[in-house]
PDB file of C-alpha atoms and ligand atoms in Angstrom:
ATOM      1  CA  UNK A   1      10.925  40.549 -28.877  1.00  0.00           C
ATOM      2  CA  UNK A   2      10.919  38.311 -25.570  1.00  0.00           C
ATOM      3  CA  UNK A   3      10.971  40.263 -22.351  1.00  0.00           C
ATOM      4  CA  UNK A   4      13.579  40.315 -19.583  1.00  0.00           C
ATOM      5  CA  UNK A   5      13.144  41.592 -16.426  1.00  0.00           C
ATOM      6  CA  UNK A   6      16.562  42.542 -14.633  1.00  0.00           C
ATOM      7  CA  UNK A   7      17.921  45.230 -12.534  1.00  0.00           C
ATOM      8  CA  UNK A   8      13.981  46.295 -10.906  1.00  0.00           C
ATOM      9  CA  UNK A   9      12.650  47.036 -14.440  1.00  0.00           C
ATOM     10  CA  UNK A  10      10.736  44.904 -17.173  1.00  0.00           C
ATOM     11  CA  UNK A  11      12.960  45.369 -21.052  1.00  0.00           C
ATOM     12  CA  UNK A  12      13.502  43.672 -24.345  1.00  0.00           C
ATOM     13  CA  UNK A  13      16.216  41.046 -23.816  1.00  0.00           C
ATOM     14  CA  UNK A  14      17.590  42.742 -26.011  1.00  0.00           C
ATOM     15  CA  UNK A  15      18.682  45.495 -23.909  1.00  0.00           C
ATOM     16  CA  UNK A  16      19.526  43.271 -20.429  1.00  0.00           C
ATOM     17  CA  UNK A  17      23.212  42.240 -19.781  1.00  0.00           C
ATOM     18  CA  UNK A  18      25.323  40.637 -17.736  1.00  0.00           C
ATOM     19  CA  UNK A  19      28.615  41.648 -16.466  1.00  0.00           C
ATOM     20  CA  UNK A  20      31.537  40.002 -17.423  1.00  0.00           C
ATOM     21  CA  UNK A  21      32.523  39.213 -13.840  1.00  0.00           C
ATOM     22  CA  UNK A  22      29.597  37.662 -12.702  1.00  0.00           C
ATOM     23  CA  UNK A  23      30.549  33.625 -10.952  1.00  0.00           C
ATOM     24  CA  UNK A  24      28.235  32.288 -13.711  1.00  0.00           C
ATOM     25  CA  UNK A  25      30.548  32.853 -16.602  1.00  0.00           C
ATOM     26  CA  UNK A  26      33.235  32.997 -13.952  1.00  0.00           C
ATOM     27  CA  UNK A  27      33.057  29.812 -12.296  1.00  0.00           C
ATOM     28  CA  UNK A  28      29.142  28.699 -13.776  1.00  0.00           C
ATOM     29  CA  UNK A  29      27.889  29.399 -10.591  1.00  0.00           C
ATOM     30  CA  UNK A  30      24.328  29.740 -11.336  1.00  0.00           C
ATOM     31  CA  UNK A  31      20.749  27.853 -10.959  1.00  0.00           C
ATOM     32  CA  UNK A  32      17.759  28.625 -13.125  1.00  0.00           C
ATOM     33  CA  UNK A  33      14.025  27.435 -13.311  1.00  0.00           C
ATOM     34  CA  UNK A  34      11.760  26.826 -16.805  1.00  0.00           C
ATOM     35  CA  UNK A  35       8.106  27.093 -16.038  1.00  0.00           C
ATOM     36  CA  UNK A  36       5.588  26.580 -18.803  1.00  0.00           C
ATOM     37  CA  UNK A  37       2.465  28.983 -20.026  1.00  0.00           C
ATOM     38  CA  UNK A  38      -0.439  27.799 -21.019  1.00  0.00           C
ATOM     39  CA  UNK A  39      -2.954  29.992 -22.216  1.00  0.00           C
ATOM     40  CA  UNK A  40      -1.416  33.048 -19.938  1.00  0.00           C
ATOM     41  CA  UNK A  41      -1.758  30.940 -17.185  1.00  0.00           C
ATOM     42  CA  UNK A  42       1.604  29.318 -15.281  1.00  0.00           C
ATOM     43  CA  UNK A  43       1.627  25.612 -14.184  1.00  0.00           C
ATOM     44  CA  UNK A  44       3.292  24.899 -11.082  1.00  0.00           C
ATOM     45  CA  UNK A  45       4.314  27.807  -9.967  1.00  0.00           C
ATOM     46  CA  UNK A  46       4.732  27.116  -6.783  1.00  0.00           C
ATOM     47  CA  UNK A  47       6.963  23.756  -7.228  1.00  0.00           C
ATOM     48  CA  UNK A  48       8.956  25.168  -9.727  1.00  0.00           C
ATOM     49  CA  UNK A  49       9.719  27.966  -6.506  1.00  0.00           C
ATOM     50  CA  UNK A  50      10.373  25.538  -3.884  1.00  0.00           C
ATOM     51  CA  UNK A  51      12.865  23.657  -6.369  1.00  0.00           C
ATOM     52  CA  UNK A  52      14.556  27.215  -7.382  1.00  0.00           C
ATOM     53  CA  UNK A  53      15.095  27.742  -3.528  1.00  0.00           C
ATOM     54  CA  UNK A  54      16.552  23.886  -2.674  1.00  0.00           C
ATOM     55  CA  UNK A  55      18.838  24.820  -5.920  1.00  0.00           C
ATOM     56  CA  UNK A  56      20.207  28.195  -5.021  1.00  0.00           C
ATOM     57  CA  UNK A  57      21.056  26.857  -1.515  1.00  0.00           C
ATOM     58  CA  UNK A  58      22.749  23.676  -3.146  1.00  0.00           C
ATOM     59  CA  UNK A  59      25.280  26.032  -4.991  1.00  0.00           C
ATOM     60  CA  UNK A  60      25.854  28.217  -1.984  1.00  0.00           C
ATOM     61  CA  UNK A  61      23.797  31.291  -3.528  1.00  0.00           C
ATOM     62  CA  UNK A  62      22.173  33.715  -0.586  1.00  0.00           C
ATOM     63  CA  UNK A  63      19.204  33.409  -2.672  1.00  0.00           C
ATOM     64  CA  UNK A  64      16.632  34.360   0.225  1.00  0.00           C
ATOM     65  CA  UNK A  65      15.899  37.779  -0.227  1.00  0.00           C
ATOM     66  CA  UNK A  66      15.383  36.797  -3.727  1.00  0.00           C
ATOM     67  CA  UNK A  67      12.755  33.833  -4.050  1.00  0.00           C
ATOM     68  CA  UNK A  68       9.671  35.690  -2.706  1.00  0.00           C
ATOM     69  CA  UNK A  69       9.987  38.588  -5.183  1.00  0.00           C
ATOM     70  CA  UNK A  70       9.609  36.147  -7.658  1.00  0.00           C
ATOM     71  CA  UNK A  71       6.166  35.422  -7.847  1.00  0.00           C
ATOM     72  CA  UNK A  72       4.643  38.895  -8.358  1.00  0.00           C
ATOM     73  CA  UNK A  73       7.636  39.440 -10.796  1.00  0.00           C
ATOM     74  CA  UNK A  74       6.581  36.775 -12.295  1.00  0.00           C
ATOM     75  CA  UNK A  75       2.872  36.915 -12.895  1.00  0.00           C
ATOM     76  CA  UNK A  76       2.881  40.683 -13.778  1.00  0.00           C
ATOM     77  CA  UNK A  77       5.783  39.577 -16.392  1.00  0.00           C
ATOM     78  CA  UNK A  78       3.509  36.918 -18.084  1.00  0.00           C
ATOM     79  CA  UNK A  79       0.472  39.546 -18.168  1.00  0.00           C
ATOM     80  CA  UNK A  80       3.140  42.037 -20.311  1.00  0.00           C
ATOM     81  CA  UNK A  81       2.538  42.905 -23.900  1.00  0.00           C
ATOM     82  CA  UNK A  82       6.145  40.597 -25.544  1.00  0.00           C
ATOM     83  CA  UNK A  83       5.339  37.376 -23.263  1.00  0.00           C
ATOM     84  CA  UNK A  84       3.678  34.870 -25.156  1.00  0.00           C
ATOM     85  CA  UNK A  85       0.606  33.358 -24.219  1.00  0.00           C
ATOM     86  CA  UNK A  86       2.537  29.837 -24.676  1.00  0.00           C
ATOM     87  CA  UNK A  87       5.445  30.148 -23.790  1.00  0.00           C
ATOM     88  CA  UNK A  88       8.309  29.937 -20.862  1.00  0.00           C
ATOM     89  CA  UNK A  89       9.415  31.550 -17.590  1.00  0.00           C
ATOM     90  CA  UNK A  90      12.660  31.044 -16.794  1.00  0.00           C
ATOM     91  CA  UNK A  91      14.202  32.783 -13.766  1.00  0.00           C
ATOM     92  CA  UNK A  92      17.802  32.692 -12.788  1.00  0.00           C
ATOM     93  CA  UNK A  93      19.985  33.411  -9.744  1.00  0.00           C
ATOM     94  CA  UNK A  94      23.563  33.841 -10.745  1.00  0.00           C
ATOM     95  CA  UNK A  95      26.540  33.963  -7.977  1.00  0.00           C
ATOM     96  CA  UNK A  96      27.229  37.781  -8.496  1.00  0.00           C
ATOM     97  CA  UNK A  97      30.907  39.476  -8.413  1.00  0.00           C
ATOM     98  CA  UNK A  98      31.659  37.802  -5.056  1.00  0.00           C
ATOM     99  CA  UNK A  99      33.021  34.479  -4.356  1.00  0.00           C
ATOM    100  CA  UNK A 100      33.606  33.024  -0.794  1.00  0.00           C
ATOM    101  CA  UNK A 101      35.321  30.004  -1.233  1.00  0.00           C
ATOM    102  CA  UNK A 102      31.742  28.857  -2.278  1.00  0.00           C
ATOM    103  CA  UNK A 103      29.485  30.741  -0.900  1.00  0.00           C
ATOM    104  CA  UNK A 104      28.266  33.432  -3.084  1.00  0.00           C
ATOM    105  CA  UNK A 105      26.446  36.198  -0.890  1.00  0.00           C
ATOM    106  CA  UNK A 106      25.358  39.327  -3.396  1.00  0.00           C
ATOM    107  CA  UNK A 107      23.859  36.971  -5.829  1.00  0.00           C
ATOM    108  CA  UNK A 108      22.084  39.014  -9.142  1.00  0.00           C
ATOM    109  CA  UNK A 109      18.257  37.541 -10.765  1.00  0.00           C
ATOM    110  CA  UNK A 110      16.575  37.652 -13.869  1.00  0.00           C
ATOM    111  CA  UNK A 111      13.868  36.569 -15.540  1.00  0.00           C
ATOM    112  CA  UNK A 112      13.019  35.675 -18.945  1.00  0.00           C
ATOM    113  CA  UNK A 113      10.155  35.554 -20.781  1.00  0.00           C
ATOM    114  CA  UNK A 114       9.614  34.065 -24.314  1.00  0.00           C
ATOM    115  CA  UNK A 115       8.180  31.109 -26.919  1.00  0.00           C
ATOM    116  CA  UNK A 116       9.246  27.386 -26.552  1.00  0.00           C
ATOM    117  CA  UNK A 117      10.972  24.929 -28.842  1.00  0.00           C
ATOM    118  CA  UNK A 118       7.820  23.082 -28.520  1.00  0.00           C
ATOM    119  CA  UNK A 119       8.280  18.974 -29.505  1.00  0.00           C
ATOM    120  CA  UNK A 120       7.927  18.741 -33.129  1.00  0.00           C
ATOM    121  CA  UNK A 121       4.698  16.507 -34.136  1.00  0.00           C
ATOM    122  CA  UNK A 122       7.086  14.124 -36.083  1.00  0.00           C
ATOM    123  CA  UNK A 123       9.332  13.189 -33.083  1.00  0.00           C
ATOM    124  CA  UNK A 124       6.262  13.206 -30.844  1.00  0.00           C
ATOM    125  CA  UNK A 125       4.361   9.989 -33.473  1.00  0.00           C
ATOM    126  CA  UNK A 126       8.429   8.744 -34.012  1.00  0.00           C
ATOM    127  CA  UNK A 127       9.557   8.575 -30.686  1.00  0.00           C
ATOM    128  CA  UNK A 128      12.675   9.861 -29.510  1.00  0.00           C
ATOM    129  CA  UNK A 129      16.070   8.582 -29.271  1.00  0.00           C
ATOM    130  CA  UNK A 130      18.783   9.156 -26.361  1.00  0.00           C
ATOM    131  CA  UNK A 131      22.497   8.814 -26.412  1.00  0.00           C
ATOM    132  CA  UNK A 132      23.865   7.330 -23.900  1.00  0.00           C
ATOM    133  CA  UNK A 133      26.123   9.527 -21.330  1.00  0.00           C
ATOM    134  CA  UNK A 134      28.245   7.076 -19.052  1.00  0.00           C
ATOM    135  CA  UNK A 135      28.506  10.200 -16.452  1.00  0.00           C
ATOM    136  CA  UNK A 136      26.628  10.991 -13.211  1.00  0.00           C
ATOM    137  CA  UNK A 137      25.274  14.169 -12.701  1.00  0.00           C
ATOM    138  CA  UNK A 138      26.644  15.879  -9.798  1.00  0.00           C
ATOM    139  CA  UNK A 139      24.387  16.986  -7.053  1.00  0.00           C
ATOM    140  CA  UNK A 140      20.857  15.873  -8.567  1.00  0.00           C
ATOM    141  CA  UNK A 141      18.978  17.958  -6.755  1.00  0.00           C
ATOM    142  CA  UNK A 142      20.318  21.399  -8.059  1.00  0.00           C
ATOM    143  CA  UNK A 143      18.708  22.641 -11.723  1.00  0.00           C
ATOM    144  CA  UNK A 144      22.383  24.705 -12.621  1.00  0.00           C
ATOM    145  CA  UNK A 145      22.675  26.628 -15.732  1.00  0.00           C
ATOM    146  CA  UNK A 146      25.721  23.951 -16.674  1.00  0.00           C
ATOM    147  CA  UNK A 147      24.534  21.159 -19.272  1.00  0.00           C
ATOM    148  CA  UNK A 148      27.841  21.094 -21.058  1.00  0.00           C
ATOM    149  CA  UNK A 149      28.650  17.684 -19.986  1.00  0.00           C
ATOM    150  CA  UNK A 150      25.578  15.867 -21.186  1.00  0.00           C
ATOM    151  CA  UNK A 151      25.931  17.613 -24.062  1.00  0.00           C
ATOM    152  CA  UNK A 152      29.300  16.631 -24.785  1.00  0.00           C
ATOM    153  CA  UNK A 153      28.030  13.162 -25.936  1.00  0.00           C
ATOM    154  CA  UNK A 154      25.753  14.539 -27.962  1.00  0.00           C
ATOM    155  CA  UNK A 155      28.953  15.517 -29.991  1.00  0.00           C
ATOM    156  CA  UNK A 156      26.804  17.604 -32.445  1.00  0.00           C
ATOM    157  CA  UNK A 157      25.609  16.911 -35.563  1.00  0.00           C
ATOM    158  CA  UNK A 158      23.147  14.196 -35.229  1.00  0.00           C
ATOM    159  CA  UNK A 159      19.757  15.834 -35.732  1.00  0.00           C
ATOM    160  CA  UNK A 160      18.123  12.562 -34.627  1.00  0.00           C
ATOM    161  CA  UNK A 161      19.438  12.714 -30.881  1.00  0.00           C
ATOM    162  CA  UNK A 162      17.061  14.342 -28.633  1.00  0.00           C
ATOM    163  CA  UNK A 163      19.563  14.608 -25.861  1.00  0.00           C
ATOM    164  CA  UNK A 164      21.853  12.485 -23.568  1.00  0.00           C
ATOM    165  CA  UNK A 165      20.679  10.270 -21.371  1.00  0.00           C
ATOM    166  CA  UNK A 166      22.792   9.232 -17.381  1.00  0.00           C
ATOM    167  CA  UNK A 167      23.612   6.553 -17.070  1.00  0.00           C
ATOM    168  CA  UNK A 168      26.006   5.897 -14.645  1.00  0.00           C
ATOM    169  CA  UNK A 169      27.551   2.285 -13.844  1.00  0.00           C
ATOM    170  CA  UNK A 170      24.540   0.890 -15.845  1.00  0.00           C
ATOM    171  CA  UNK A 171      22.079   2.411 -13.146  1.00  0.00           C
ATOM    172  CA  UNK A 172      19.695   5.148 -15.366  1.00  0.00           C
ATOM    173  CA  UNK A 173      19.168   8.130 -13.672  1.00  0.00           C
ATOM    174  CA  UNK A 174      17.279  10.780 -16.183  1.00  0.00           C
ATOM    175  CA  UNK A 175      18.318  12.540 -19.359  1.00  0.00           C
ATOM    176  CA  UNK A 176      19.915  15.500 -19.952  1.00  0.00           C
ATOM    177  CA  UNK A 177      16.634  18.284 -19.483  1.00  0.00           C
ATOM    178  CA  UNK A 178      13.920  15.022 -18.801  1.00  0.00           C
ATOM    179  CA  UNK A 179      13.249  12.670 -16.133  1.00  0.00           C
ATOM    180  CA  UNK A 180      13.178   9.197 -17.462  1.00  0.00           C
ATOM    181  CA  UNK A 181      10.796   6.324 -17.074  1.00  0.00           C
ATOM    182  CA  UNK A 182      10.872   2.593 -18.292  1.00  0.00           C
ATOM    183  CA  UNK A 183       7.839   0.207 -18.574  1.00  0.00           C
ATOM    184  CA  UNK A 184       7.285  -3.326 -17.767  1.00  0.00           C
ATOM    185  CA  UNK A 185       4.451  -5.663 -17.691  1.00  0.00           C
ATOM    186  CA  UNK A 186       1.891  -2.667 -16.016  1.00  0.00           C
ATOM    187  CA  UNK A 187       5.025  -1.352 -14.116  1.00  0.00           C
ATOM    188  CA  UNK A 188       6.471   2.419 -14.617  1.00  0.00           C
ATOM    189  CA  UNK A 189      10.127   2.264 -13.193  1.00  0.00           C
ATOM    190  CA  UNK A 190      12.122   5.368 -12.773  1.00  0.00           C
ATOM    191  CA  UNK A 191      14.943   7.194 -10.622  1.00  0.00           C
ATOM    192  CA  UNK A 192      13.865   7.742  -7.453  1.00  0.00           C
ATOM    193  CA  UNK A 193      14.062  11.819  -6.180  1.00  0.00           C
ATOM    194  CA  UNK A 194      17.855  12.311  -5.012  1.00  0.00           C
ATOM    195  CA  UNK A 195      19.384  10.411  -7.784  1.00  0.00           C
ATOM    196  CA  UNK A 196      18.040  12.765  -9.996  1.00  0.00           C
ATOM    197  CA  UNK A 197      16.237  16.002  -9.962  1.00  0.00           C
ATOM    198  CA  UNK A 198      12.816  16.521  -8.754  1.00  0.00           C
ATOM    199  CA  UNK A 199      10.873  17.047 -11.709  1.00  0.00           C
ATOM    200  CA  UNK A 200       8.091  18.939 -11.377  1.00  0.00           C
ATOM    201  CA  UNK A 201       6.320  17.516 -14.704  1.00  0.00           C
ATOM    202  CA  UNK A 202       7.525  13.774 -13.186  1.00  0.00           C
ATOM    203  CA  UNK A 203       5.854  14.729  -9.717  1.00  0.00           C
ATOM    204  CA  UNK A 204       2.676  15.723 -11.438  1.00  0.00           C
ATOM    205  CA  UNK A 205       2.944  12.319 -14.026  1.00  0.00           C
ATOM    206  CA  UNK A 206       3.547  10.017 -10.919  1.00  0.00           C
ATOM    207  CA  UNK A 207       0.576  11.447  -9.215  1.00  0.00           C
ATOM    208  CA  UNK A 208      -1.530  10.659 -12.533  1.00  0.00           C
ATOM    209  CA  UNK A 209      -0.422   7.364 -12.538  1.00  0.00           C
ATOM    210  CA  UNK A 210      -1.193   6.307  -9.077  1.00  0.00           C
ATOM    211  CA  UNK A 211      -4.362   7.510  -9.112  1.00  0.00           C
ATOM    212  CA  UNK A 212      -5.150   5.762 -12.147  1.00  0.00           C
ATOM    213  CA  UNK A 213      -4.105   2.637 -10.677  1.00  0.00           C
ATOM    214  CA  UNK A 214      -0.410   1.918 -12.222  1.00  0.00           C
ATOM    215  CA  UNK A 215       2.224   0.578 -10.050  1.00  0.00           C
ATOM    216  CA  UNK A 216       5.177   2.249  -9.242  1.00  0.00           C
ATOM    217  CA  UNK A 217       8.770   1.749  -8.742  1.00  0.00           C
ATOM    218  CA  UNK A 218      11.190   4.654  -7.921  1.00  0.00           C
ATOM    219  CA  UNK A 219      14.569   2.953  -8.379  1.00  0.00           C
ATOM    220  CA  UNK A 220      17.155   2.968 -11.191  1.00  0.00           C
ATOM    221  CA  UNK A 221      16.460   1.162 -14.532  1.00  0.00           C
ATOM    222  CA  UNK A 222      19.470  -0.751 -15.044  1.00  0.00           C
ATOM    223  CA  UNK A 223      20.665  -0.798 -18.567  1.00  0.00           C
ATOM    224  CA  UNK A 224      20.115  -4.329 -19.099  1.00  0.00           C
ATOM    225  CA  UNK A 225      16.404  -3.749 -18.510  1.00  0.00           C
ATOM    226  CA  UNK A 226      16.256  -1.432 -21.742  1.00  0.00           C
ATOM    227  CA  UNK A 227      16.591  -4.521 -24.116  1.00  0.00           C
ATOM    228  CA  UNK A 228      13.442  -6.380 -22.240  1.00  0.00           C
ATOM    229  CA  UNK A 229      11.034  -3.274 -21.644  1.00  0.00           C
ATOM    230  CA  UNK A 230       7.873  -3.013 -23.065  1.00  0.00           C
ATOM    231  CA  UNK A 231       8.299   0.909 -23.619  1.00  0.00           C
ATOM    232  CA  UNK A 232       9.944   4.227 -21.982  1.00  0.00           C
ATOM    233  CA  UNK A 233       9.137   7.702 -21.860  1.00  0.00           C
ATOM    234  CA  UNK A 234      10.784  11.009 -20.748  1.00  0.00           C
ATOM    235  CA  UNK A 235       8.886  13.662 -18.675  1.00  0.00           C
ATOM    236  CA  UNK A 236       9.631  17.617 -18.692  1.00  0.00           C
ATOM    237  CA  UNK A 237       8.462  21.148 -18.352  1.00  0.00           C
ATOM    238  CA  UNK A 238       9.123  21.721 -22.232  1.00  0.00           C
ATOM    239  CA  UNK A 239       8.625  17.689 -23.617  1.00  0.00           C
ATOM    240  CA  UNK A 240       5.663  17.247 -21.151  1.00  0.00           C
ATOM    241  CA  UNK A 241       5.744  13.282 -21.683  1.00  0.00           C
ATOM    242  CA  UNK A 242       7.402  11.826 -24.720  1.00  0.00           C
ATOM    243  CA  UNK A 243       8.076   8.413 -25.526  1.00  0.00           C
ATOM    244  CA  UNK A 244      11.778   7.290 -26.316  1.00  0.00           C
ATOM    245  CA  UNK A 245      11.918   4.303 -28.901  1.00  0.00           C
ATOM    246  CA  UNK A 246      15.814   4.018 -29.153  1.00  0.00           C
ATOM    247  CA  UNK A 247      18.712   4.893 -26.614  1.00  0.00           C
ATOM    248  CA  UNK A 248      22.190   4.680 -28.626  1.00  0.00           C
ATOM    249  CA  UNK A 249      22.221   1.768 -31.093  1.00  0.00           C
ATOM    250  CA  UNK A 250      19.183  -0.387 -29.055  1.00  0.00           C
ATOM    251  CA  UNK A 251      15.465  -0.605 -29.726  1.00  0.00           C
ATOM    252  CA  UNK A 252      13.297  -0.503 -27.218  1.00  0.00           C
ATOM    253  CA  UNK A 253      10.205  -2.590 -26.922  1.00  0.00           C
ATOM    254  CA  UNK A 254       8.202  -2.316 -30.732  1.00  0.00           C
ATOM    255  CA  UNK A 255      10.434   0.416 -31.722  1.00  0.00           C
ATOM    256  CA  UNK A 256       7.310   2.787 -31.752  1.00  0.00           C
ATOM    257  CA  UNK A 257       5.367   4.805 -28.930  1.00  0.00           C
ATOM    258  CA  UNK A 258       3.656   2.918 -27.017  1.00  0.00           C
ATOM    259  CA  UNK A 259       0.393   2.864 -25.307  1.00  0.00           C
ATOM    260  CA  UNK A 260       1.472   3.695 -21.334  1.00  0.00           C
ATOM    261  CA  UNK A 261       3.308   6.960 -22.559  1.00  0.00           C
ATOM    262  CA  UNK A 262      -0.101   8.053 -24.711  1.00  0.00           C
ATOM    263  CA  UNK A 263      -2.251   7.510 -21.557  1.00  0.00           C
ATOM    264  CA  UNK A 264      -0.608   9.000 -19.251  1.00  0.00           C
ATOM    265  CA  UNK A 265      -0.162  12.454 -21.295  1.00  0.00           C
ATOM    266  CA  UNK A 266      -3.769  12.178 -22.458  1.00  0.00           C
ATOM    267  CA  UNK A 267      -3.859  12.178 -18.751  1.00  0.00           C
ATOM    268  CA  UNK A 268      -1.585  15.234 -18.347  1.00  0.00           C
ATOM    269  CA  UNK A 269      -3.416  17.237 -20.996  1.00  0.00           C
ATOM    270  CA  UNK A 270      -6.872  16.458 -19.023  1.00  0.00           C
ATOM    271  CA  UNK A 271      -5.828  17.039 -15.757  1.00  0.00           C
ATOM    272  CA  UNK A 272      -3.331  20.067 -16.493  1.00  0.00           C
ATOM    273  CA  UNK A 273      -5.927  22.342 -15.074  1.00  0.00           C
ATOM    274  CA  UNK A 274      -5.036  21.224 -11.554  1.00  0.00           C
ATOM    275  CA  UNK A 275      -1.785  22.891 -11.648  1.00  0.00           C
ATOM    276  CA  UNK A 276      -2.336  25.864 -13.471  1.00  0.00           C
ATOM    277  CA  UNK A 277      -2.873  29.360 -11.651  1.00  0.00           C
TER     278      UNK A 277
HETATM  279  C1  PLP B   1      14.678  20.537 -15.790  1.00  0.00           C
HETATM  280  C2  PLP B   1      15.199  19.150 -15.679  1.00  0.00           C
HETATM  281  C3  PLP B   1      14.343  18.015 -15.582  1.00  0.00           C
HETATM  282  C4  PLP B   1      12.841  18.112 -15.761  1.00  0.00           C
HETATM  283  O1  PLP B   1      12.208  18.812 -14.735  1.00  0.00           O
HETATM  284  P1  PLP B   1      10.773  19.489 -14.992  1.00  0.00           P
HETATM  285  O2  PLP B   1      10.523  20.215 -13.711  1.00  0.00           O
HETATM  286  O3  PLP B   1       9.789  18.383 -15.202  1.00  0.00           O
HETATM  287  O4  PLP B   1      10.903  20.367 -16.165  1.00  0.00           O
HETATM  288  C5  PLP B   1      14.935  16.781 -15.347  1.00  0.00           C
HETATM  289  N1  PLP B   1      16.262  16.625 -15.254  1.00  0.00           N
HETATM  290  C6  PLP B   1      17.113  17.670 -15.371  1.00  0.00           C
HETATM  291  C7  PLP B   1      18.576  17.436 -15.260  1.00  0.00           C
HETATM  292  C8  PLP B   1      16.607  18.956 -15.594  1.00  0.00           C
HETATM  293  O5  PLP B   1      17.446  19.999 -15.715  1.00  0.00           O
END
């Protein structure tokens, strides 16, 4: 059973609620953070923190007294008997019982911890393919709880969807739970931070890349660019970095994975090390 901690006390999820009133099934007032385990160990603690405090302020949440408990919370959680030893953190800050015209000032926390929907090994030597979602997401810079509207074009059913993918306009911002990245003769071309969220596996991918001597450009893929790239890729806590061979009814580049997306997570899973703790 995966563990919960809520309320000052460590439980089976089982047995944490809650309430009814709370602004995050009230009015979906709530932010949340998904850090990976590996091996026990937590990668990138620290920068999934940072992000967790820029998001809680973004949504009004008085989330200050809350953010430094987290990491001893945290790190005695993932040393528990019930947390895997691969697996996910994922705290949230909801807006409590109180609402101040937007400001939420008694916020509540919790923190789960259990296994990941890992990628399956078939989409990972496939490739995955993105529907397109002609929305922007609203304030980039805040991970909230509230996915419903790229999931909306997902429109069920279609188990060969990974998930949505922004694109407002014709500008690309990122996908649904990914950042996004396109590639063009040596080039790796994605949103720049502010457009879309800061991703804390795209942080750690663009500081591969650079050292390894690929060029960078953080500005919006346009659309028309998808037909005449050589590949793309999407980059996440859960996905890590996963080439994306189709988005709706288009093919890009070969139609397989290609070659810049397989270097640079061979160069994720050799450097990982760097960010774990
Ligand atoms: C979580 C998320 C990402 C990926 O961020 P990571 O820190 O790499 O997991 C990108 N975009 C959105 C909208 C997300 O919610």
């Amino acid at each position: 059973m995966p563990l919960c901690y809520i309320n000052g006390k460590y439980a089976p999820i089982s047995e944490c609620q809650l309430p009814v009133t709370d602004m995050a099934i009230q009015r979906g007032a709530a932010v949340f953070e998904a850090a990976r385990i590996y091996d026990g160990r937590l990668f990138a603690l620290d920068m999934h923190l940072e992000r967790f405090a820029e998001s809680a302020r973004l949504a009004g949440i008085a989330a200050d007294k809350i953010i430094p408990l987290l990491p001893d919370i945290i790190k005695t959680g993932v040393g528990m008997d019930g947390c895997p030893s691969d697996g996910l953190v994922r705290p949230y800050i909801t807006g409590g019982d109180i609402n101040d015209k937007g400001f939420f000032p008694e916020p509540r926390f919790f923190v789960l911890f259990g296994g990941i929907n890992k990628t399956p090994e078939e989409e990972r030597r496939r490739g995955a393919t993105l529907v397109p979602n002609r929305m922007e997401r609203p304030f980039p810079l805040c991970k909230s709880v509230n996915y419903l509207f790229a999931l909306i074009p997902l429109g069920g059913g279609d188990k060969e969807n990974h998930e949505s993918l922004y694109m407002p306009g014709g500008e690309i911002t990122e996908a649904m739970t990914n950042n996004f990245f396109l590639c063009k003769d040596g080039r790796i071309i994605t949103a720049p931070t502010g457009r879309v969220l800061d991703g804390v596996t795209r942080n750690v991918v663009l500081t591969l890349a650079r050292e390894n001597g690929f060029t960078v450009e953080e500005r919006c893929p346009r659309e028309e660019e998808l037909a005449v790239a050589d590949e793309a890729f999407i980059t996440g806590t859960v996905n890590e970095v996963l080439s994306v061979v189709r988005v709706g009814g288009l093919t890009i580049g070969s139609g397989r994975p290609g070659p810049v997306a397989a270097h640079l997570y061979r160069l994720f899973l050799s450097n990982m090390e760097r960010w774990l703790s």
